[in-house]
Coordinates of N, CA and C in Angstrom, one line a residue:
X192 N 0.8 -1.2 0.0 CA 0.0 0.0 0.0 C 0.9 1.3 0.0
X193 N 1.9 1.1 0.6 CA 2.7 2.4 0.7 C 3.5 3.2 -0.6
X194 N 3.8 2.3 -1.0 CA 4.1 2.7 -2.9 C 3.4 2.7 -3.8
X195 N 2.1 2.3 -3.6 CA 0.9 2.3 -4.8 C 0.4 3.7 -4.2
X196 N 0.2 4.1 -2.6 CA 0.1 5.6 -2.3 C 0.8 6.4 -2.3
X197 N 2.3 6.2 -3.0 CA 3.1 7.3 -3.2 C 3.2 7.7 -4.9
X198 N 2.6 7.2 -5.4 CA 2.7 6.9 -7.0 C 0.9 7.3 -7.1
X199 N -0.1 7.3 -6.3 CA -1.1 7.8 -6.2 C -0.8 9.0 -6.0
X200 N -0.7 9.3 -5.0 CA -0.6 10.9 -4.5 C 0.2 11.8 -5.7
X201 N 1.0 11.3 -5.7 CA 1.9 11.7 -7.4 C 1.2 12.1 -8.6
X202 N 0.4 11.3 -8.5 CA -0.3 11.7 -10.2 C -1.4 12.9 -9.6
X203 N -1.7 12.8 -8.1 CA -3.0 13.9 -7.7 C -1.9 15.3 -7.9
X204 N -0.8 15.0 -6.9 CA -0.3 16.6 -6.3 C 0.7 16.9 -7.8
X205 N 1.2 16.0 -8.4 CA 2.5 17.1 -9.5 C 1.4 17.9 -10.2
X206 N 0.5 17.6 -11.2 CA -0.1 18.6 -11.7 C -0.6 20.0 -11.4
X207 N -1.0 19.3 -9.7 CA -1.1 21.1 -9.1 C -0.3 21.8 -8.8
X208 N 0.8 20.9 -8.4 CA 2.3 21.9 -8.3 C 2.6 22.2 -9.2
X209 N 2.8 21.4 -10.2 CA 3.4 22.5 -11.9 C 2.2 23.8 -11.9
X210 N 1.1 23.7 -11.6 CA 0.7 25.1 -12.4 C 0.9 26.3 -11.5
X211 N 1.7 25.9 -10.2 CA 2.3 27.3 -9.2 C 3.5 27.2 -9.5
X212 N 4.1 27.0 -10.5 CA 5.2 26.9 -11.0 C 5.7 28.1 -12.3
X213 N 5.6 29.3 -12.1 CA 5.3 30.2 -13.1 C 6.3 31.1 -13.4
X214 N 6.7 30.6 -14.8 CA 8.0 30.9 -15.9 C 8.0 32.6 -15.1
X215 N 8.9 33.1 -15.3 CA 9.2 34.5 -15.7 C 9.9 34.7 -17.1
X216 N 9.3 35.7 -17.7 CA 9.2 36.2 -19.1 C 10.7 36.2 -19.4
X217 N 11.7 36.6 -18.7 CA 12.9 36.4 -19.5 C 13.5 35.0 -19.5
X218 N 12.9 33.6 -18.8 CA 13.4 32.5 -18.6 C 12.4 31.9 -20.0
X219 N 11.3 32.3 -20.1 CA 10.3 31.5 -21.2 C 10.8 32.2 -22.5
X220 N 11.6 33.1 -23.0 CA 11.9 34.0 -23.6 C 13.5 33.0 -24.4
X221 N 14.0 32.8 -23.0 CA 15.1 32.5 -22.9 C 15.4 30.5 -23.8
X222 N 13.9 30.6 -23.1 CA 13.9 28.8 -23.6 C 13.1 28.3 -25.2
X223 N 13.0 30.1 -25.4 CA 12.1 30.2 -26.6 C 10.6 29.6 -27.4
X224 N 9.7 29.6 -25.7 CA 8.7 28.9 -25.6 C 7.6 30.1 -26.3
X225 N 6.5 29.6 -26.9 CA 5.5 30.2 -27.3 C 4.8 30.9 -26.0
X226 N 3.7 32.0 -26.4 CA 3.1 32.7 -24.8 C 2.5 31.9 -24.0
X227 N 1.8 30.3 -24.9 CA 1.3 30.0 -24.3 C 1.5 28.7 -23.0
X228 N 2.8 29.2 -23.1 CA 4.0 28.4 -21.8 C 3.7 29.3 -20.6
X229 N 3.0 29.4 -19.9 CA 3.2 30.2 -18.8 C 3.9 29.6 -17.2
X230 N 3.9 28.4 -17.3 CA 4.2 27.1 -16.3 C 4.3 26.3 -16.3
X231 N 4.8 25.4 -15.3 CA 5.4 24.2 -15.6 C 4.5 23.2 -16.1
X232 N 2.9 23.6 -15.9 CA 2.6 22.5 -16.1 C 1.8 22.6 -17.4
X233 N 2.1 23.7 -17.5 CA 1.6 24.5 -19.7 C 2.8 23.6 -20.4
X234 N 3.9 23.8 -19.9 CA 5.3 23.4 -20.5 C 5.1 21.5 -20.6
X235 N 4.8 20.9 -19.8 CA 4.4 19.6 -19.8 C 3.5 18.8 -20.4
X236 N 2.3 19.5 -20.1 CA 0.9 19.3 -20.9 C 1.2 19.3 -22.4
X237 N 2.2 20.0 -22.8 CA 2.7 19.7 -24.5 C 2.4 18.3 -24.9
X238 N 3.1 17.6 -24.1 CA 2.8 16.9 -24.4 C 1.6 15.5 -23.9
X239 N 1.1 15.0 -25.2 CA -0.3 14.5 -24.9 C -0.5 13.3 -23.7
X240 N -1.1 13.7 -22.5 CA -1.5 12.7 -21.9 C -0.4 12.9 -20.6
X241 N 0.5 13.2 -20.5 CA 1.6 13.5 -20.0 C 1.3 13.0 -18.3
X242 N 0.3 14.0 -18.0 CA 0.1 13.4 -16.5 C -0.6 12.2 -16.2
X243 N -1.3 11.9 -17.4 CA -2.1 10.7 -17.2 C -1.4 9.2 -17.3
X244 N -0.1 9.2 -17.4 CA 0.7 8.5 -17.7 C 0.6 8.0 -16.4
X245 N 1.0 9.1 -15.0 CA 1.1 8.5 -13.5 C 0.2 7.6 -13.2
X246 N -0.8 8.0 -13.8 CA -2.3 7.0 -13.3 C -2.1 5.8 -13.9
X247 N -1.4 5.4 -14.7 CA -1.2 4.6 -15.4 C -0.1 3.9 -14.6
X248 N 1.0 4.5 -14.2 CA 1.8 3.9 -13.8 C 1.2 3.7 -11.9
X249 N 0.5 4.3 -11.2 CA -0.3 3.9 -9.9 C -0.8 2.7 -10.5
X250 N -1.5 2.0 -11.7 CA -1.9 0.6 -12.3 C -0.5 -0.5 -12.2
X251 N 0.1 0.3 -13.0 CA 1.7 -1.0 -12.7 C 1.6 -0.8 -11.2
X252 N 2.3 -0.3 -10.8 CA 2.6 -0.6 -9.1 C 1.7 -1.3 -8.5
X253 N 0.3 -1.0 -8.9 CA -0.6 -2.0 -8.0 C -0.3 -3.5 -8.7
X254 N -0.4 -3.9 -9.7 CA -0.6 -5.0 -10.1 C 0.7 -5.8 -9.8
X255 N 2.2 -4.7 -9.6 CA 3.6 -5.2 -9.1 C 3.1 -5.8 -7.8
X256 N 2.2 -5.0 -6.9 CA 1.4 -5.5 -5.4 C 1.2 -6.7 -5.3
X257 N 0.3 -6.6 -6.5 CA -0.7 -7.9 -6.4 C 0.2 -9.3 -6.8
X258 N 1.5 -9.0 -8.0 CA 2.2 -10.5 -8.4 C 3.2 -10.5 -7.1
X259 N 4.0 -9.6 -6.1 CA 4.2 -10.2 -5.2 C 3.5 -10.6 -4.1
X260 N 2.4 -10.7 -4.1 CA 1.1 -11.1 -3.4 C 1.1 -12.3 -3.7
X261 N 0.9 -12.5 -4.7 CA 0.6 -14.0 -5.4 C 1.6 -15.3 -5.2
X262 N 3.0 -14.2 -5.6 CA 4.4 -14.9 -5.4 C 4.4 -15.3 -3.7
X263 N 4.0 -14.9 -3.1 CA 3.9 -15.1 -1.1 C 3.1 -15.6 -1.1
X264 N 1.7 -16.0 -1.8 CA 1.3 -16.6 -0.7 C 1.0 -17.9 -1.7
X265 N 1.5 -18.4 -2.7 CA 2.0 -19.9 -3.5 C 3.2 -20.5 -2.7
X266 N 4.5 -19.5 -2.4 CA 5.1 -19.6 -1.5 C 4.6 -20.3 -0.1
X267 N 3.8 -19.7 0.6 CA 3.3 -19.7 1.8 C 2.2 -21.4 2.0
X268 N 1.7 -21.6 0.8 CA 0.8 -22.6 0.9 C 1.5 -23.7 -0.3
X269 N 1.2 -25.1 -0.2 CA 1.7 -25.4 -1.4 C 0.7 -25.6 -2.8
X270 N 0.8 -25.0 -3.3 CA -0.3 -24.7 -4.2 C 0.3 -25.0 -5.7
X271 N 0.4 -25.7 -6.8 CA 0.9 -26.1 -7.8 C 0.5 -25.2 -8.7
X272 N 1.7 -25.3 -9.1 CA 2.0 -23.6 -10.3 C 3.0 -24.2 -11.9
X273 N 3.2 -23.5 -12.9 CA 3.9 -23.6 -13.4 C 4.9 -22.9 -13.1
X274 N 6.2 -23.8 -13.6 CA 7.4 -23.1 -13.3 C 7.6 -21.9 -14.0
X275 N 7.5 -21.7 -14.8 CA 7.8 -20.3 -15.9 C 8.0 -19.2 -14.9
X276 N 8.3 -18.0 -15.2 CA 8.9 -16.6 -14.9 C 7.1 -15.7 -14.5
X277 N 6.5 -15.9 -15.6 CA 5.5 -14.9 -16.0 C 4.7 -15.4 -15.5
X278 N 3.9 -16.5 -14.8 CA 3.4 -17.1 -14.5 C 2.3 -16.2 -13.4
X279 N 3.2 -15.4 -12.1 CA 2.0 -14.5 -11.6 C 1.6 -13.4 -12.3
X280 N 2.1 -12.8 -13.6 CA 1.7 -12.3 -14.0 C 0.1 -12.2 -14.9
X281 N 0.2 -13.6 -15.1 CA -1.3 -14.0 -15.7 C -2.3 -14.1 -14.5
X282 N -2.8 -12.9 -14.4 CA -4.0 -12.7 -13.7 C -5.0 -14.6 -13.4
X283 N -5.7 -14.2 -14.3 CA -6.7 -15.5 -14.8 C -5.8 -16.4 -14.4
X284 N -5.0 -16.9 -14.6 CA -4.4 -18.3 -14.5 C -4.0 -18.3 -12.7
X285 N -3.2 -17.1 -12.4 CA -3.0 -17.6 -11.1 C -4.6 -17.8 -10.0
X286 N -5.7 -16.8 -10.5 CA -6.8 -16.9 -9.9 C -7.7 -17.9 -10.3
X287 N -7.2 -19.0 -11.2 CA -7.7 -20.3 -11.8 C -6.6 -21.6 -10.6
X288 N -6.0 -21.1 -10.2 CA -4.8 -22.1 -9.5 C -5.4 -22.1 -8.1
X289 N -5.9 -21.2 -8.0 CA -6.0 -20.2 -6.5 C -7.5 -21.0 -6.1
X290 N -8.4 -20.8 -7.0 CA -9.7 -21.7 -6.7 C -9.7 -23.3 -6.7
X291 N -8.9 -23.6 -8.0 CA -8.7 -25.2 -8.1 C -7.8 -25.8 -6.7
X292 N -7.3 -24.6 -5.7 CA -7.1 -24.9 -4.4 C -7.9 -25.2 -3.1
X293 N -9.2 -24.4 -4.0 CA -10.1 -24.4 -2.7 C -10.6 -22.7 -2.1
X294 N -9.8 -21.9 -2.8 CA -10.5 -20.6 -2.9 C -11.4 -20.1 -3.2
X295 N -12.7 -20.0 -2.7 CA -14.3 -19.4 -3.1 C -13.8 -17.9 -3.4
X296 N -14.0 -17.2 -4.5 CA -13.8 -16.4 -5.0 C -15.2 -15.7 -5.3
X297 N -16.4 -16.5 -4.9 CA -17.6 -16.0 -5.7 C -18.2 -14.6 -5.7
X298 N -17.6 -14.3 -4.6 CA -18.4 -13.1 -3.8 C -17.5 -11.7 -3.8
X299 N -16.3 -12.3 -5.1 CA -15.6 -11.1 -5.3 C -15.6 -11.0 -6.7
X300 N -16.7 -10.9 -7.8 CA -17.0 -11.3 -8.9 C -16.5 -9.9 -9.2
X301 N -17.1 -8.6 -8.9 CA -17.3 -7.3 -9.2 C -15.1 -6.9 -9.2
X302 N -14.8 -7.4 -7.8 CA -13.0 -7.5 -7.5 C -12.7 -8.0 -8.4
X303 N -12.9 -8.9 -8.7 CA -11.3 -9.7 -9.4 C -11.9 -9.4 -10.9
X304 N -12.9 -9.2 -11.1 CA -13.2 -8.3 -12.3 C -12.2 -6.9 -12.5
X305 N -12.6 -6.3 -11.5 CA -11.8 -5.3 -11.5 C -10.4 -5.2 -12.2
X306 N -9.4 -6.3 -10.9 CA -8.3 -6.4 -10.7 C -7.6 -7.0 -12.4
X307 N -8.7 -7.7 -12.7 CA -8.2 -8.5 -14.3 C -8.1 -7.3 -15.2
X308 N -8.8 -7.0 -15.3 CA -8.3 -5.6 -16.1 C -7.2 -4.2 -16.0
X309 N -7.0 -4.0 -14.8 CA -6.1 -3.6 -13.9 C -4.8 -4.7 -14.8
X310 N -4.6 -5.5 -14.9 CA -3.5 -7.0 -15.6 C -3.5 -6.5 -17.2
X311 N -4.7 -5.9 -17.3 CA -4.5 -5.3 -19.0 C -4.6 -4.7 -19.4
X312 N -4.6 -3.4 -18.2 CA -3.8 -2.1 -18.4 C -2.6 -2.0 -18.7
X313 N -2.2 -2.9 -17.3 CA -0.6 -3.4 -17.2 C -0.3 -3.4 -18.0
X314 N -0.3 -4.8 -18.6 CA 0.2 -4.9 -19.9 C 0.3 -4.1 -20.8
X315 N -0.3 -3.5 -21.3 CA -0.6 -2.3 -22.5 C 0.3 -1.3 -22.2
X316 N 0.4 -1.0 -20.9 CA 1.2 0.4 -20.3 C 2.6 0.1 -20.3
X317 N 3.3 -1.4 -20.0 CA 4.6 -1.6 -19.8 C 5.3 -2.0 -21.2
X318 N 4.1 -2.6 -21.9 CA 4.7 -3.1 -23.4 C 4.2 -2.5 -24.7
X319 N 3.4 -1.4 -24.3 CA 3.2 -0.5 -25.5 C 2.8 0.9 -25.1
X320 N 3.7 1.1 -23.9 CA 3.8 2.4 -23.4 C 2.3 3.1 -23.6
X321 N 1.5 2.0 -22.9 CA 0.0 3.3 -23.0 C -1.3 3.3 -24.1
X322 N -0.3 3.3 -25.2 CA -1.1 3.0 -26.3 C -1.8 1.9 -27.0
X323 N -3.0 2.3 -26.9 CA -4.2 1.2 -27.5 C -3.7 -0.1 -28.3
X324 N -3.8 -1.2 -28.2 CA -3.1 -2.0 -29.8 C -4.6 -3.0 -29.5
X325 N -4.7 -3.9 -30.4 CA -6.0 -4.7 -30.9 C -6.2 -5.5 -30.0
X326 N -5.0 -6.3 -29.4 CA -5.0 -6.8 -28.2 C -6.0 -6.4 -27.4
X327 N -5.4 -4.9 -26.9 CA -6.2 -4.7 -25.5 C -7.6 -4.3 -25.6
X328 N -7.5 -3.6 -26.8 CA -8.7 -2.9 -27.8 C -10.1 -4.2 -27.4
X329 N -9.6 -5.4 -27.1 CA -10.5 -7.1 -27.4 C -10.9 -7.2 -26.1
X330 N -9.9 -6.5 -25.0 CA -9.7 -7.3 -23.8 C -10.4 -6.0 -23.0
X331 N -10.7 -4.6 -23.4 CA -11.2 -3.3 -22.9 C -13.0 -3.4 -22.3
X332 N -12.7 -2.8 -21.0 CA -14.3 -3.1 -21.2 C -14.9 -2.0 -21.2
X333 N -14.7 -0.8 -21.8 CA -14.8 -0.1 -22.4 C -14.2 0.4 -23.6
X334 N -15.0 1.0 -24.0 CA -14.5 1.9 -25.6 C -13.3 1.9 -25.9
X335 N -12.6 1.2 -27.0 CA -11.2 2.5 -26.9 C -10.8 2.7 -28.5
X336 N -10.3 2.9 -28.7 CA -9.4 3.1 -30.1 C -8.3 2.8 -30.5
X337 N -7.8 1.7 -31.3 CA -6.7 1.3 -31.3 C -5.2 2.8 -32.2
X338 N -4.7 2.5 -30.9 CA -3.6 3.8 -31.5 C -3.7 5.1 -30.7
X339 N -4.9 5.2 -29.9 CA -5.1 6.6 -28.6 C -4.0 5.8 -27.5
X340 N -3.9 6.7 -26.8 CA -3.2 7.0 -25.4 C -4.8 6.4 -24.5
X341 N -4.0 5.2 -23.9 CA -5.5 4.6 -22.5 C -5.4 6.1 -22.0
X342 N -6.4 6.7 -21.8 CA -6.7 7.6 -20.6 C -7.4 7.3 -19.4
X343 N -7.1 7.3 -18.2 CA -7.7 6.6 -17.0 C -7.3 7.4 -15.8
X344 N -8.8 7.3 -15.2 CA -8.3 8.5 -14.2 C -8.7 8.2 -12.4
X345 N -8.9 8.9 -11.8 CA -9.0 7.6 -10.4 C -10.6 7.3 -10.2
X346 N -11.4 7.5 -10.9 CA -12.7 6.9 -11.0 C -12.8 5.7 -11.4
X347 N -11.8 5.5 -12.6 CA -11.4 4.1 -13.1 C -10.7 3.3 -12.7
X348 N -9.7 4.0 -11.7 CA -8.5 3.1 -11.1 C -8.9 2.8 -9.6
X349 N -9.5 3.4 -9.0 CA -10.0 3.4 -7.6 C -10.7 1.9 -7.4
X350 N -11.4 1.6 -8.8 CA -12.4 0.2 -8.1 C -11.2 -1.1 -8.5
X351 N -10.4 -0.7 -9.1 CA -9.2 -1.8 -9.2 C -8.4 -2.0 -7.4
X352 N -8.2 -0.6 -7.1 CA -7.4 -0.7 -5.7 C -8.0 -1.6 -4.7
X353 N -9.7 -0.8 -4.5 CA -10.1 -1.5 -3.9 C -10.8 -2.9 -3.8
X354 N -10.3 -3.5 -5.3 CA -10.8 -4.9 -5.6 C -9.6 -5.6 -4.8
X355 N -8.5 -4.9 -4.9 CA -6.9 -5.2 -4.5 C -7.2 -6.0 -2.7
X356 N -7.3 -4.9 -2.0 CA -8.2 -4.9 -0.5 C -8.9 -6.0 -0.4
X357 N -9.9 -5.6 -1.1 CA -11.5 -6.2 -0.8 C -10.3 -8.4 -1.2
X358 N -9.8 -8.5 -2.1 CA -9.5 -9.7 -2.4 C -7.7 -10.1 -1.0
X359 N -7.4 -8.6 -0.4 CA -6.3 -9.5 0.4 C -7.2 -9.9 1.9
X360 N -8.2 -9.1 2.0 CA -8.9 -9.3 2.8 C -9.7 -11.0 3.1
X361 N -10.2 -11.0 1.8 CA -10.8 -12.9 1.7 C -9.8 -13.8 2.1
X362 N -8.8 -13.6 1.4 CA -7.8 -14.3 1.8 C -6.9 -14.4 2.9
X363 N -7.1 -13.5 3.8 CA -7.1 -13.6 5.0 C -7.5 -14.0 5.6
X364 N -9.0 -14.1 5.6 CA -10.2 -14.8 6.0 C -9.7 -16.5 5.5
X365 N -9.9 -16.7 4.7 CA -9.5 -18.0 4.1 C -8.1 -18.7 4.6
X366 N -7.1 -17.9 4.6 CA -6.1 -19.0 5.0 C -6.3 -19.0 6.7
X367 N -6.7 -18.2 6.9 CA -7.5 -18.4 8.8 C -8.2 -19.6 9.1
X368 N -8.9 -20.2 7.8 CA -9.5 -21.0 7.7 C -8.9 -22.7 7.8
X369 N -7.6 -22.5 6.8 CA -7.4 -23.7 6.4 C -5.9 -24.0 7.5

């Protein structure tokens, strides 16, 4: 939680701090910026998407969460996995391992919904830097356009987090259990 909230807070507070951030005319002059550079965060916003990238990268970190999550508690229990590298990274599969152990998952339908998607954002954001490709375009459960910048903002990221929670919580409950 403490790095997915410092990579949160990040995407909330730099945008507000760049725009108290305000050139003086002989430094914007100097850098040979058009008028419509007034601040840091005029100077940024050039380019497209720029801050929405953080939000994007608050999605990696969580889902970094969640595959050492996975990685501890396969570790923790003996639970049969494949050996491969990427292995926690397949959402579905490890949450297919996870039940075929005896994990009732039912009652977090809305969560691990969530959280799967949250897995392909990931993907999209670490292996195509953001941008749409057909793949994800298949796998979106919303709208998108193959070739735009995902834009995602904490209305859309928020019910990932808290699928995050809502799912280390069950499993708390659950290995209390066994």
């Amino acid at each position: 939680e403490g790095t997915n909230n410092l990579v949160f807070g990040t995407a909330h507070s730099v945008p507000l701090s760049d725009q108290k951030v305000v050139f003086n005319e002989k430094t914007r002059q100097a850098m040979g910026w058009p008028d419509s550079i007034r601040t840091m965060y005029d100077y940024r916003n050039r380019t497209p998407a720029i801050y929405n990238r953080m939000f994007q990268l608050c999605i990696i970190s969580l889902c970094s969460d969640v595959e050492f999550f996975f990685k501890s508690l396969f570790d923790l229990k003996p639970i049969p996995r494949p050996k491969d590298r990427g292995f926690f990274q397949r959402f579905d599969q490890v949450i297919s391992a996870l039940t075929a152990h005896g994990l009732n998952i039912s009652a977090l339908t809305t969560e691990i919904a969530a959280l799967a998607q949250a897995f392909h954002i990931r993907h999209m954001c670490i292996h195509n830097f953001g941008i749409v490709d057909e793949a994800f375009a298949a796998k979106s459960i919303r709208p998108v356009m193959v070739g735009d910048f995902y834009m995602i903002d904490q209305a859309e990221y928020r019910p990932m987090f808290d699928g995050y929670v809502a799912l280390l919580r069950h499993v708390d409950q659950w290995l209390a259990k066994t």
